[in-house]
Coordinates of C-alpha atoms (C1' of nucleotides) in Angstrom, one line a residue:
Chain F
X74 CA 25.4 -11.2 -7.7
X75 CA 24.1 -8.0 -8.8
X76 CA 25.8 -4.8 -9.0
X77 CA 24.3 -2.3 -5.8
X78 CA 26.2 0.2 -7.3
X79 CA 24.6 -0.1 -10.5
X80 CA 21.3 -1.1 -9.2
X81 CA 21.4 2.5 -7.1
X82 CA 21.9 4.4 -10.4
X83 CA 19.1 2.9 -12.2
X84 CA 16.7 3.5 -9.4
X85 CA 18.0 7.4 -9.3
X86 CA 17.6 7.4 -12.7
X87 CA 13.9 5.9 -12.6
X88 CA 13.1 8.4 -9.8
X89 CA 14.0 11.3 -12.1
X90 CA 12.0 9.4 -15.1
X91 CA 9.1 8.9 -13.1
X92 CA 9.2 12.9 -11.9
X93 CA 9.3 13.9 -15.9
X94 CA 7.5 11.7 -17.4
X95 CA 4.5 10.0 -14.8
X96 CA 3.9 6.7 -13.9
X97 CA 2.1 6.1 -17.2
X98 CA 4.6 7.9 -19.6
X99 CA 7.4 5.9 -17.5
X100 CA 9.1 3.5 -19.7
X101 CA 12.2 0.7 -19.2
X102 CA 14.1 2.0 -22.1
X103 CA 13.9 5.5 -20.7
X104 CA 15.1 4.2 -17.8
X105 CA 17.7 2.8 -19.7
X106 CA 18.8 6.3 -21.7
X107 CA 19.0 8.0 -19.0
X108 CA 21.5 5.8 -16.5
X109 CA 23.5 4.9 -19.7
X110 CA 23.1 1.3 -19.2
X111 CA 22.1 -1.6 -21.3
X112 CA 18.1 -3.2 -21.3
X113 CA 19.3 -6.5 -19.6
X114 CA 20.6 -4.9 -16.7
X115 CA 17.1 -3.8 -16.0
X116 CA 15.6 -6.8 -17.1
X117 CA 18.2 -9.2 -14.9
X118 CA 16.1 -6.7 -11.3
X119 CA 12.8 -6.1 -12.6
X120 CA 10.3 -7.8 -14.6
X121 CA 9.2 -4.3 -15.7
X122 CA 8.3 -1.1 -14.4
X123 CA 5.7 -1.6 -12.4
X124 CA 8.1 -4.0 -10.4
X125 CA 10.8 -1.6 -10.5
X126 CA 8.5 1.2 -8.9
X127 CA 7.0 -0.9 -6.1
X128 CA 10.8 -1.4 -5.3
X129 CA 11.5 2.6 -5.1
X130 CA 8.4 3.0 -3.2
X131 CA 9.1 0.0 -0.4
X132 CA 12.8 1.4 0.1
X133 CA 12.2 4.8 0.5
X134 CA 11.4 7.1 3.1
X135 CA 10.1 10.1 1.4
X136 CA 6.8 9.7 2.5
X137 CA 6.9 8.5 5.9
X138 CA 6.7 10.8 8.8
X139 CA 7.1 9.8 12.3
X140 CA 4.6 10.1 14.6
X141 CA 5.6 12.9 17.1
X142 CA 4.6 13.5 21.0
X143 CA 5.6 16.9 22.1
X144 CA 2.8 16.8 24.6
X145 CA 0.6 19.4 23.3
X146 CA -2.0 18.9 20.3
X147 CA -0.5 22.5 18.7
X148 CA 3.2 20.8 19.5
X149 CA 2.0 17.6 17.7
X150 CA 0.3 19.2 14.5
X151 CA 3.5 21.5 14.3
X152 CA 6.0 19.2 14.2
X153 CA 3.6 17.5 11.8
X154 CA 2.8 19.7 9.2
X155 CA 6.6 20.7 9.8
X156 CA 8.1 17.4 8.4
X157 CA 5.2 16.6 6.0
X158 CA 6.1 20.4 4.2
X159 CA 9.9 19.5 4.3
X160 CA 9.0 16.5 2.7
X161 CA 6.8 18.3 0.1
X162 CA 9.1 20.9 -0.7
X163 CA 11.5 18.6 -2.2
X164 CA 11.2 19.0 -5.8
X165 CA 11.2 15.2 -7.1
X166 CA 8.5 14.9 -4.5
X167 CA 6.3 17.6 -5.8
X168 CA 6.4 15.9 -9.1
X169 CA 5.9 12.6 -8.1
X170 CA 3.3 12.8 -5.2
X171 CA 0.6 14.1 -7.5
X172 CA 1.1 11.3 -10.2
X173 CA 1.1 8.4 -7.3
X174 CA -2.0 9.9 -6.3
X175 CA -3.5 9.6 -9.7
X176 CA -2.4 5.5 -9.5
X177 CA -3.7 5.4 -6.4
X178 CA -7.2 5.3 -7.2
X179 CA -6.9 2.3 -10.1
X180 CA -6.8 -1.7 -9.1
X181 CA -3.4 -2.4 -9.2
X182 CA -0.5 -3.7 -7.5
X183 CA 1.0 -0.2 -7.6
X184 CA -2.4 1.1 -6.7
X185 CA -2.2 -1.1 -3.6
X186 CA 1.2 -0.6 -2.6
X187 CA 0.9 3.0 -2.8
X188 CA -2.6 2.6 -0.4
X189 CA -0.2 0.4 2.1
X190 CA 2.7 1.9 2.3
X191 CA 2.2 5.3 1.7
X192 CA -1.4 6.4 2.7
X193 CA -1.9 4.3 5.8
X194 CA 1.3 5.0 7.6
X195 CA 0.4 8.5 7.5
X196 CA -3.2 8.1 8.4
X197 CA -1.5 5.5 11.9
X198 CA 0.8 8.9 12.3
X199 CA -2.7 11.1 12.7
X200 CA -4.7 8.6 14.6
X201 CA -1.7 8.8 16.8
X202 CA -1.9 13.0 17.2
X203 CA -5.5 12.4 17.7
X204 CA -5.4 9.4 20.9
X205 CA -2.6 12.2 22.6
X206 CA -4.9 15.3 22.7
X207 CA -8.0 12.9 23.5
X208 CA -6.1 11.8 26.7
X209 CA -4.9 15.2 27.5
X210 CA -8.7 16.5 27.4
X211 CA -7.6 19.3 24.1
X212 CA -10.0 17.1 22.1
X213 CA -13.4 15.6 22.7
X214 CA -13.4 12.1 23.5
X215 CA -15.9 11.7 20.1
X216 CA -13.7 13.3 17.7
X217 CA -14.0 12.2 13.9
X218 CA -10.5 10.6 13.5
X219 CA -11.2 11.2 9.9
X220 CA -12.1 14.0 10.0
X221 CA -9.5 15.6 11.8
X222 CA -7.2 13.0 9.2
X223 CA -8.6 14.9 6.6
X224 CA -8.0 18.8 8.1
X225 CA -4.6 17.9 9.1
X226 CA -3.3 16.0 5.8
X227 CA -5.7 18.1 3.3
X228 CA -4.9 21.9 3.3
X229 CA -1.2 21.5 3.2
X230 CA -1.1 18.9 0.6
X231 CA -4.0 20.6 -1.5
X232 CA -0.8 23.6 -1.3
X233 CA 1.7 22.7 -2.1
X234 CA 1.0 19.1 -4.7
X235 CA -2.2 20.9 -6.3
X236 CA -1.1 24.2 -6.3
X237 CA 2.4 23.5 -6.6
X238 CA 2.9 26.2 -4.3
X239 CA 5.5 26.6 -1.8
X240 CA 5.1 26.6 2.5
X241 CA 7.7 29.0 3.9
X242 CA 7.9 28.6 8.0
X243 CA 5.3 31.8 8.1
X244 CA 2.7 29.8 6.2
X245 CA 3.4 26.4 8.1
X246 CA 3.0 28.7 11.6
X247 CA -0.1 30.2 10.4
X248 CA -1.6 27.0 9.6
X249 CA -0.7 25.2 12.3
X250 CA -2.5 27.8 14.6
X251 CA -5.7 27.2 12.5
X252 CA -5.7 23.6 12.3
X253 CA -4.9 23.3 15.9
X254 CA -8.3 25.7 16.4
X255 CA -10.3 23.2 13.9
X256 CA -9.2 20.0 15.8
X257 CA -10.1 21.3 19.1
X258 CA -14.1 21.6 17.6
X259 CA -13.6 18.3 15.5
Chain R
X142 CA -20.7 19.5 -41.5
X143 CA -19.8 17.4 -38.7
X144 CA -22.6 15.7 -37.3
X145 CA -23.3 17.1 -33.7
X146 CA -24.6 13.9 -32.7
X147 CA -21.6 11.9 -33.4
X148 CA -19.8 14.5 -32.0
X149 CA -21.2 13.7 -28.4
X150 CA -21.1 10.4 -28.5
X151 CA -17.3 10.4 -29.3
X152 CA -17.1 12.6 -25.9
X153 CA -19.2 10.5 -24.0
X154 CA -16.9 7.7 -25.0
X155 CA -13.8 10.0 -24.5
X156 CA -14.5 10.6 -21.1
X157 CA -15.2 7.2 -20.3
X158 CA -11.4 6.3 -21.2
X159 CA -10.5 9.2 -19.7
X160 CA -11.8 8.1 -16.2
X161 CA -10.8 3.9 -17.0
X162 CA -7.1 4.3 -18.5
X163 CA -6.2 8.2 -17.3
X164 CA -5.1 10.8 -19.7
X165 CA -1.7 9.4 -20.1
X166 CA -3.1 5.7 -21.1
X167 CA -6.0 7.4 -23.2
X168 CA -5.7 6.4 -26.7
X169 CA -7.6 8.0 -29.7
X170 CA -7.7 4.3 -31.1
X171 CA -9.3 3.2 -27.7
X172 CA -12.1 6.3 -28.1
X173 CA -12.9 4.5 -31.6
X174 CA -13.6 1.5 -30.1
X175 CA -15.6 2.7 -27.3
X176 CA -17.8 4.9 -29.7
X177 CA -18.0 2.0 -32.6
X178 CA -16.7 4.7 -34.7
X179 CA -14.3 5.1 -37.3
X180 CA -11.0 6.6 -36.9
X181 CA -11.4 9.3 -39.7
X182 CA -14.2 10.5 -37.7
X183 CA -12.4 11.2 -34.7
X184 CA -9.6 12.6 -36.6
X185 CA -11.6 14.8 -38.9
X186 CA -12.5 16.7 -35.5
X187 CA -9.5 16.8 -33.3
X188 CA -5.8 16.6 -34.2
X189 CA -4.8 14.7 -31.6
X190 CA -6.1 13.3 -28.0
X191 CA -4.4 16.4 -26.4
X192 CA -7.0 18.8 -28.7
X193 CA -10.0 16.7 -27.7
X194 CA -9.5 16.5 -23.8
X195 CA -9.1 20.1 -23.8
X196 CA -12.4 20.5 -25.6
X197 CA -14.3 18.1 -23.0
X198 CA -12.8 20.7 -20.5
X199 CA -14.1 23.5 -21.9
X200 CA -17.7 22.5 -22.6
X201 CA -18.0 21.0 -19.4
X202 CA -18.9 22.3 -16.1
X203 CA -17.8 19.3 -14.2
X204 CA -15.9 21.1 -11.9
X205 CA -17.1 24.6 -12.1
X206 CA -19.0 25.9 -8.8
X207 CA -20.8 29.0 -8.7
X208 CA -19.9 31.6 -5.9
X209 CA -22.5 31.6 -3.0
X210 CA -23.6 34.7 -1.1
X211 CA -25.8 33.2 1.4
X212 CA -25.5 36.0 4.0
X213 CA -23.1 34.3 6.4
X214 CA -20.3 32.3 6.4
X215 CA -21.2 29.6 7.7
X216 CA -23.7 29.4 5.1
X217 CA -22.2 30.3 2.3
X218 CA -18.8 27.5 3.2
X219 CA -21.9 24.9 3.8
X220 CA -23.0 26.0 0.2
X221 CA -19.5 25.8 -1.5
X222 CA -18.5 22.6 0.4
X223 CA -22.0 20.7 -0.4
X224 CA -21.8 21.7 -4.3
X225 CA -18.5 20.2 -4.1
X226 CA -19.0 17.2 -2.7
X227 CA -22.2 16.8 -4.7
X228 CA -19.5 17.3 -7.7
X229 CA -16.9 15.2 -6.1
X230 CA -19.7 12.3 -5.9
X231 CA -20.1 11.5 -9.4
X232 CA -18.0 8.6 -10.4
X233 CA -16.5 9.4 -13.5
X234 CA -15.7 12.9 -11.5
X235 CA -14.2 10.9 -8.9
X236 CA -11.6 8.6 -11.2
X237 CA -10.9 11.5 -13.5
X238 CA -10.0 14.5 -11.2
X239 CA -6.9 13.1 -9.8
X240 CA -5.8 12.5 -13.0
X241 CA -6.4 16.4 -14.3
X242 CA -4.3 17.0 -11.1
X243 CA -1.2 14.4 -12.4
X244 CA -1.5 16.8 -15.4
X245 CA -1.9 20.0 -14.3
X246 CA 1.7 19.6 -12.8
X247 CA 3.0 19.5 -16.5
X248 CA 4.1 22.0 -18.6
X249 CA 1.8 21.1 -21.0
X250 CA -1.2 23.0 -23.8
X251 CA -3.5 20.7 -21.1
X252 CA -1.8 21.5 -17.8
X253 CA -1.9 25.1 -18.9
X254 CA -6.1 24.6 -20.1
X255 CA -6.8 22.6 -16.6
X256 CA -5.2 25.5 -14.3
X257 CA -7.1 28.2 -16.3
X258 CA -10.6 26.1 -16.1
X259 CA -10.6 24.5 -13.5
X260 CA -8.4 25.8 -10.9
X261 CA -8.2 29.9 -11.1
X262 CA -12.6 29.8 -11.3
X263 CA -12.4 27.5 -7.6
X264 CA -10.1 30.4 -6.4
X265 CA -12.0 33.4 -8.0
X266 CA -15.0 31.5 -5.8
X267 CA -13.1 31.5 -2.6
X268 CA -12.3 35.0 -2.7
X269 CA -15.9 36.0 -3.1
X270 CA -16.6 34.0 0.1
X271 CA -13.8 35.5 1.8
X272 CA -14.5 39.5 0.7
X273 CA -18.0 38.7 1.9
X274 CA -17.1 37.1 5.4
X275 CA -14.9 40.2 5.6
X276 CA -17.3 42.8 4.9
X277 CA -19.4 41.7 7.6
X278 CA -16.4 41.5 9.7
X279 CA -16.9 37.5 10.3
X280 CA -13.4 37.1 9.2
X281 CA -10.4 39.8 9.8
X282 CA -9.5 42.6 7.5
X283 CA -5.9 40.9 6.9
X284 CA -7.5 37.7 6.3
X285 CA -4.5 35.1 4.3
X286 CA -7.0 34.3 1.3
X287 CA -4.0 31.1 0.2
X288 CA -4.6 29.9 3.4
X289 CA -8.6 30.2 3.4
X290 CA -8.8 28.3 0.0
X291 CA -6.4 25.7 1.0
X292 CA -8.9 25.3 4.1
X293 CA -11.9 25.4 2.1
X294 CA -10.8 23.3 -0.7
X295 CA -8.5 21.0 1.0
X296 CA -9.6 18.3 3.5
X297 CA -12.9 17.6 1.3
X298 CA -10.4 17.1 -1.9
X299 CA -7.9 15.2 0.5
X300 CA -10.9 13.1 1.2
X301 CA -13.0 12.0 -1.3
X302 CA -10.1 12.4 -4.0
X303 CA -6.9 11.4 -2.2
X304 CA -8.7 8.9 -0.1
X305 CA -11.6 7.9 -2.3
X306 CA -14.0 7.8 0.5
X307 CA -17.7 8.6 0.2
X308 CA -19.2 11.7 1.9
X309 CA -22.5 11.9 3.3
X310 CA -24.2 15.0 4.6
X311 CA -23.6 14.2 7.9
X312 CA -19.5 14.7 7.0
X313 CA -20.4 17.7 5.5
X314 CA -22.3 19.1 7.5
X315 CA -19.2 19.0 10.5
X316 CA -17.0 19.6 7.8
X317 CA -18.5 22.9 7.0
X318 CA -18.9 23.3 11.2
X319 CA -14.9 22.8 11.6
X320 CA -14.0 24.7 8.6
X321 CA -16.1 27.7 9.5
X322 CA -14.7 28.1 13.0
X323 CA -11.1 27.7 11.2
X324 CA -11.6 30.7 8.8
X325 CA -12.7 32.9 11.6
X326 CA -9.2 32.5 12.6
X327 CA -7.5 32.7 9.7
Chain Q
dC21 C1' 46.1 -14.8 -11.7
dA22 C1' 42.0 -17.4 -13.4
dA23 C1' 37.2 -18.5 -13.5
dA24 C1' 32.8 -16.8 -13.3
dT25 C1' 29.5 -13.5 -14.2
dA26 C1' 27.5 -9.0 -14.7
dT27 C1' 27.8 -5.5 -18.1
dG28 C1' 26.8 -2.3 -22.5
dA29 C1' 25.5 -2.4 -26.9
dA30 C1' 23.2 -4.1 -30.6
dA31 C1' 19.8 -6.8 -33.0
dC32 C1' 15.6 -9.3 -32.9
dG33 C1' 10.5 -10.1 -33.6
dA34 C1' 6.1 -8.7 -31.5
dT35 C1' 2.8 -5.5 -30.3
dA36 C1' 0.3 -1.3 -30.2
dA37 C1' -0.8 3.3 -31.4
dC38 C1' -0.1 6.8 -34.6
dG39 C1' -2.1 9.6 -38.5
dT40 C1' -3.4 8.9 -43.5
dT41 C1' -5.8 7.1 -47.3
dC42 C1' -9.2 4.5 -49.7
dC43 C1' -13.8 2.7 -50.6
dG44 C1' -18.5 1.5 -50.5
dT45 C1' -22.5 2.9 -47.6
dT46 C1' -25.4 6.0 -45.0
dT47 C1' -27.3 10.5 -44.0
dG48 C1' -29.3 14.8 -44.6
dT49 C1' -29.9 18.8 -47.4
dG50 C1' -31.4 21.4 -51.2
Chain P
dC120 C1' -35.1 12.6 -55.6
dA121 C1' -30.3 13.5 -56.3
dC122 C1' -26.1 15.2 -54.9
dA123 C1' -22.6 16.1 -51.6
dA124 C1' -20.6 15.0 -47.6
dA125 C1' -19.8 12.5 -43.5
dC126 C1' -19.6 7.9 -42.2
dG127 C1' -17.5 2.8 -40.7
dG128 C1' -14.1 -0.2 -41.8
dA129 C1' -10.0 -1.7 -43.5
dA130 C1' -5.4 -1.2 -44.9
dC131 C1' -1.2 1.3 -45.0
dG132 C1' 3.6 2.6 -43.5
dT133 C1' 5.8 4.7 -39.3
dT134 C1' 7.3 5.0 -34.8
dA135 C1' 8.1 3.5 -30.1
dT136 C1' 8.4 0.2 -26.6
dC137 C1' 8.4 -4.4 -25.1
dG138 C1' 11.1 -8.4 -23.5
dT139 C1' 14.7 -11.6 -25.3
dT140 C1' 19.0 -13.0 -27.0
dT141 C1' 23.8 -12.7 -28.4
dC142 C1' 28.5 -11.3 -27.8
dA143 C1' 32.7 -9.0 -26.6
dT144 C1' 34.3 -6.4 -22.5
dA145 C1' 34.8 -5.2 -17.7
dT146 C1' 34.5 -6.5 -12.9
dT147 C1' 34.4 -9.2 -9.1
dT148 C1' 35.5 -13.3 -6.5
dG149 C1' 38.2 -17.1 -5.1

DNA sequence: CAAATATGAAACGATAACGTTCCGTTTGTG
DNA sequence: CACAAACGGAACGTTATCGTTTCATATTTG
């Protein structure tokens, strides 16, 4: 009969731990500090951080776009790269993106939650984009879905989570006329 | 009268933990024990592991690509894009550049050393391409240079670094196709 | 209201890395 | 060859985090 009020601070507080201090510099008693609450409370939830983090990452929404059908390809990769910069421009996400990322690549059960729940929804939401201009003839029938996975997701993230740079509208626009060109000769 | 020797092999083991436990993870102590070294040795070079990642960065040219002037776009993207995946193929390359990416987001002596070194030299690159493609009026006079290095650099990072995925000459070779058609519209 | 239980705070021993120091051995330099 | 210095290895005290336990207090539930 745990506390949801309490159990939602500690997570906010982990979020905001995780954004400062990495995955790998993300510790329970930090955790702790920071949402002024004892060790057992953490302890009664979690059976550490990696636990704790797989939790964050399975509840939220932060990095799941929905697939969209405006019925155009330039409509599509719009709303697109629309949604995935409001995402990114959130500045806990900026931090944390990078650093999940950097797990990503290593043989755990973070690594492997991160591949599932994060990476492959968003490569579903392109394969989607692609299959729409296919049928309406804007792209060739032998497109290189990962190809075109990689010229949609890779300039914007590349932006904004390498460069830490920002995306006003103007810059979204002007990409999504140049992508939209690249996928048509993908 | 440190003994150069010694001195590489403690790097060679240093980048090795580097690309197997991360930067945060790295341990001096874990260096010694890759090298078979003593701790003094380590010590009596570096102050910290902070001090010797930063010198690994600046000896190495792991991730430094020279600026090509082939005498056409498309030839000089398929040069930049091929000496960067040729880079991006090396596995140590591979595990440790997401990492330097984690850090680079930190305001850190080694955040500040990786977006000197490794990042403004990639985009010093990209503007070469870009004044040249210009000049010979491939690309527009008013040409977004942001936008054409997010394009250049982006999908192939998003790729084989994001996605960890292998890339042949064949994906090159239509990356560099795509990507060239995009910049004449940038 | 009363019983049950989750809580914050503190203390605990364990582990690991830090950075320093010592010592006996190896190396290379003059 | 002899000397100086760097070396490996071990030990040291220090610090930080781990995960557990205890206990008095606060909160929820019945």
């Amino acid at each position: 009969m745990l506390r949801q009020k309490l159990t939602n601070s500690i997570l906010r507080a982990a979020i905001i731990e995780l954004a400062r201090e990495g995955y790998a510099g993300l510790t329970m008693e930090g955790v702790t500090r920071r949402a002024g609450v004892g060790k057992a409370a953490l302890y009664r939830r979690w059976s550490g951080k990696e636990d704790m983090i797989i939790e964050i990452l399975l509840e939220s929404k932060l990095v799941i776009i929905e697939a969209p059908n405006t019925g155009s390809l330039e409509g599509d990769v719009k709303q697109y790269l629309s949604e995935a910069a409001k995402m990114l421009r959130r500045p806990l996400s900026k931090k944390i993106l990078p650093d999940l990322y950097s797990e990503m690549t290593r043989d755990t059960r973070l690594g492997h939650t991160i591949r599932e729940q994060v990476q492959k929804p968003k490569n579903k939401c392109v394969i989607q984009i692609v299959e729409q201009a296919i049928s309406r003839k804007e792209m060739a029938g032998d497109a290189n879905y990962m190809l075109a996975y990689d010229l949609l997701a890779g300039p914007l993230y590349w932006h904004m989570l390498i460069n830490q740079e920002t995306a006003d509208i103007e810059f979204v626009n002007r990409l999504v006329r140049v992508i939209t060109t690249a996928l048509k000769v993908c």
